[in-house]
Protein backbone atom coordinates (compact mmCIF):
# COMPACT_ATOMS: atom_id res chain seq x y z
CA MET A 1 113.70 94.70 118.86
CA ALA A 2 117.28 95.47 117.84
CA ARG A 3 120.07 94.63 120.24
CA ILE A 4 123.53 96.18 120.10
CA GLN A 5 126.43 95.12 122.30
CA PHE A 6 129.49 97.29 122.92
CA GLU A 7 132.92 96.25 124.14
CA THR A 8 134.03 99.66 125.37
CA GLN A 9 132.59 103.11 125.98
CA GLY A 10 134.56 104.34 122.94
CA ASP A 11 132.61 101.94 120.69
CA LEU A 12 129.35 103.33 122.04
CA SER A 13 130.30 106.93 121.33
CA LYS A 14 131.44 106.02 117.77
CA VAL A 15 128.12 104.35 117.00
CA LEU A 16 126.13 107.21 118.52
CA MET A 17 128.07 109.73 116.41
CA GLN A 18 127.41 107.66 113.26
CA ILE A 19 123.70 107.46 114.10
CA GLU A 20 123.54 111.21 114.71
CA LYS A 21 125.19 111.95 111.35
CA GLY A 22 122.93 109.54 109.49
CA LEU A 23 119.68 110.33 111.29
CA PRO A 24 118.16 112.67 108.66
CA GLU A 25 118.80 110.15 105.88
CA ILE A 26 117.46 107.26 107.98
CA ALA A 27 114.31 109.22 108.80
CA LYS A 28 113.73 110.15 105.15
CA ARG A 29 114.09 106.55 103.98
CA ALA A 30 111.75 105.32 106.71
CA VAL A 31 109.09 107.93 105.91
CA TYR A 32 109.31 107.09 102.21
CA LYS A 33 108.87 103.36 102.94
CA GLY A 34 105.74 104.10 104.98
CA ALA A 35 104.33 106.42 102.31
CA GLU A 36 105.01 103.76 99.68
CA VAL A 37 102.90 101.21 101.60
CA ILE A 38 100.02 103.70 101.87
CA ALA A 39 100.31 104.65 98.18
CA ASN A 40 100.07 100.99 97.16
CA GLN A 41 96.91 100.59 99.24
CA VAL A 42 95.41 103.75 97.70
CA LYS A 43 96.06 102.24 94.24
CA LYS A 44 94.19 99.09 95.27
CA GLU A 45 91.27 101.15 96.53
CA LEU A 46 91.30 103.18 93.29
CA ASP A 47 91.05 99.95 91.31
CA ASN A 48 87.94 99.06 93.34
CA LEU A 49 86.17 102.38 92.67
CA PRO A 50 82.89 101.70 90.85
CA ILE A 51 82.52 102.87 87.25
CA ASP A 52 79.60 105.16 86.43
CA ASN A 53 79.78 106.58 82.90
CA ARG A 54 76.86 108.97 83.26
CA ARG A 55 77.90 112.56 82.63
CA THR A 56 75.80 114.08 85.43
CA GLY A 57 73.88 113.13 88.50
CA ASN A 58 71.31 114.82 90.71
CA GLU A 59 69.96 114.55 94.24
CA LYS A 60 67.50 111.80 93.30
CA LYS A 61 69.86 109.77 91.11
CA LYS A 62 73.41 110.37 92.36
CA LEU A 63 76.53 109.26 90.51
CA GLN A 64 77.66 105.93 91.95
CA GLY A 65 81.32 106.19 91.00
CA VAL A 66 83.65 107.76 88.44
CA SER A 67 84.00 107.34 84.70
CA ARG A 68 86.69 105.06 83.24
CA MET A 69 88.61 108.10 82.04
CA GLN A 70 88.45 109.78 85.45
CA LYS A 71 89.68 106.58 87.08
CA GLU A 72 92.66 106.49 84.69
CA ASP A 73 93.38 110.18 85.30
CA LEU A 74 93.43 109.56 89.05
CA ARG A 75 95.72 106.55 88.68
CA HIS A 76 98.21 108.56 86.62
CA SER A 77 98.12 111.62 88.87
CA MET A 78 98.61 109.83 92.19
CA GLY A 79 102.00 110.05 93.83
CA ILE A 80 104.13 110.70 96.89
CA SER A 81 105.30 114.24 97.66
CA LYS A 82 108.89 115.13 98.40
CA ILE A 83 109.82 114.45 101.99
CA ARG A 84 109.63 117.61 104.08
CA GLU A 85 111.46 118.33 107.33
CA GLU A 86 110.21 120.84 109.84
CA SER A 87 111.54 121.15 113.39
CA GLY A 88 113.01 117.66 113.26
CA ASN A 89 109.79 116.07 111.98
CA TYR A 90 109.79 114.38 108.59
CA ASP A 91 106.67 113.83 106.55
CA ALA A 92 105.41 113.05 103.07
CA SER A 93 101.95 113.07 101.55
CA VAL A 94 100.21 110.61 99.28
CA GLY A 95 97.90 112.50 96.98
CA PHE A 96 96.79 113.60 93.55
CA ASP A 97 98.07 116.31 91.25
CA GLY A 98 97.18 117.79 87.90
CA TYR A 99 94.02 117.88 85.86
CA GLY A 100 91.68 115.40 84.22
CA SER A 101 91.96 114.80 80.50
CA ILE A 102 88.44 116.00 79.60
CA PRO A 103 88.20 119.81 79.30
CA SER A 104 84.92 121.56 79.95
CA LYS A 105 83.58 125.08 79.78
CA LYS A 106 84.10 125.53 83.53
CA TYR A 107 87.47 123.72 83.59
CA PRO A 108 89.26 124.33 80.25
CA GLN A 109 92.35 122.44 81.51
CA GLY A 110 90.20 119.60 82.77
CA LEU A 111 88.68 118.92 86.17
CA PRO A 112 91.34 119.23 88.93
CA ASN A 113 92.08 115.72 90.18
CA GLN A 114 92.15 116.89 93.81
CA LEU A 115 88.63 118.29 93.39
CA LEU A 116 87.41 114.99 91.92
CA VAL A 117 88.95 113.00 94.79
CA ARG A 118 87.42 115.33 97.36
CA SER A 119 83.97 114.97 95.80
CA VAL A 120 84.27 111.16 95.65
CA GLU A 121 85.68 110.94 99.19
CA SER A 122 83.09 113.18 100.85
CA GLY A 123 80.17 112.98 98.44
CA THR A 124 78.23 115.87 96.96
CA SER A 125 74.64 116.71 96.14
CA PHE A 126 75.04 114.73 92.90
CA ARG A 127 77.64 112.05 93.89
CA ARG A 128 77.44 109.22 96.43
CA LYS A 129 80.12 109.28 99.15
CA ILE A 130 82.88 106.66 98.61
CA PRO A 131 85.59 107.17 101.29
CA PHE A 132 88.35 105.22 99.52
CA MET A 133 91.24 107.35 100.87
CA ARG A 134 90.11 106.92 104.49
CA ARG A 135 89.69 103.20 103.93
CA ALA A 136 93.17 102.93 102.38
CA SER A 137 94.87 104.82 105.20
CA ALA A 138 93.07 102.79 107.87
CA VAL A 139 94.02 99.48 106.24
CA ALA A 140 97.64 100.46 105.59
CA ARG A 141 98.45 102.31 108.84
CA GLU A 142 99.95 99.37 110.74
CA LYS A 143 101.73 98.01 107.67
CA ALA A 144 103.27 101.44 107.06
CA GLN A 145 104.44 101.67 110.66
CA ASP A 146 105.97 98.19 110.41
CA ALA A 147 107.74 99.10 107.15
CA MET A 148 109.15 102.25 108.74
CA GLN A 149 110.33 100.39 111.81
CA THR A 150 111.97 97.70 109.66
CA GLU A 151 113.79 100.36 107.64
CA ILE A 152 115.05 102.12 110.78
CA LEU A 153 116.26 98.89 112.37
CA SER A 154 118.05 97.75 109.22
CA SER A 155 119.73 101.17 108.94
CA LEU A 156 120.89 100.98 112.55
CA LYS A 157 122.20 97.47 111.96
CA ARG A 158 124.19 98.69 108.92
CA ILE A 159 125.70 101.49 111.03
CA GLU A 160 126.64 99.01 113.75
CA GLU A 161 128.33 96.74 111.19
CA GLU A 162 130.27 99.66 109.68
CA THR A 163 131.79 100.70 113.00
């Protein structure tokens, strides 16, 4: 826990004014640090996704993973969104964007990466369920909170040293 000592009431008001001015920037940096921890865990889980190079599956013989190309597409399309602020709350998302690199008749631009992730995460009639995003967020939750707290405390310490 951070500890700040003040000599006079004037020092306290100076520090509080500095914190108030810097609060949006502190919050954004902290949220980004937390999202970064989660994104790194998602990348690890992506690396562990099983490879199944069959083109199709069915209810009796479901796909057990993704193809090598789909795995690469997911790795390249994963990222962190811009930090959004709404009513004093800051948030960012870790997710997938864009399209796969293999066009098809149904998807001439390629299969949407978000659709592929949703089908892998929840399973379908032809694909086995592999909840890698849930697993990543569960594993990284505490680490992300710790990273955010560390960032906030170091920012407060810098403000204290500046005043």
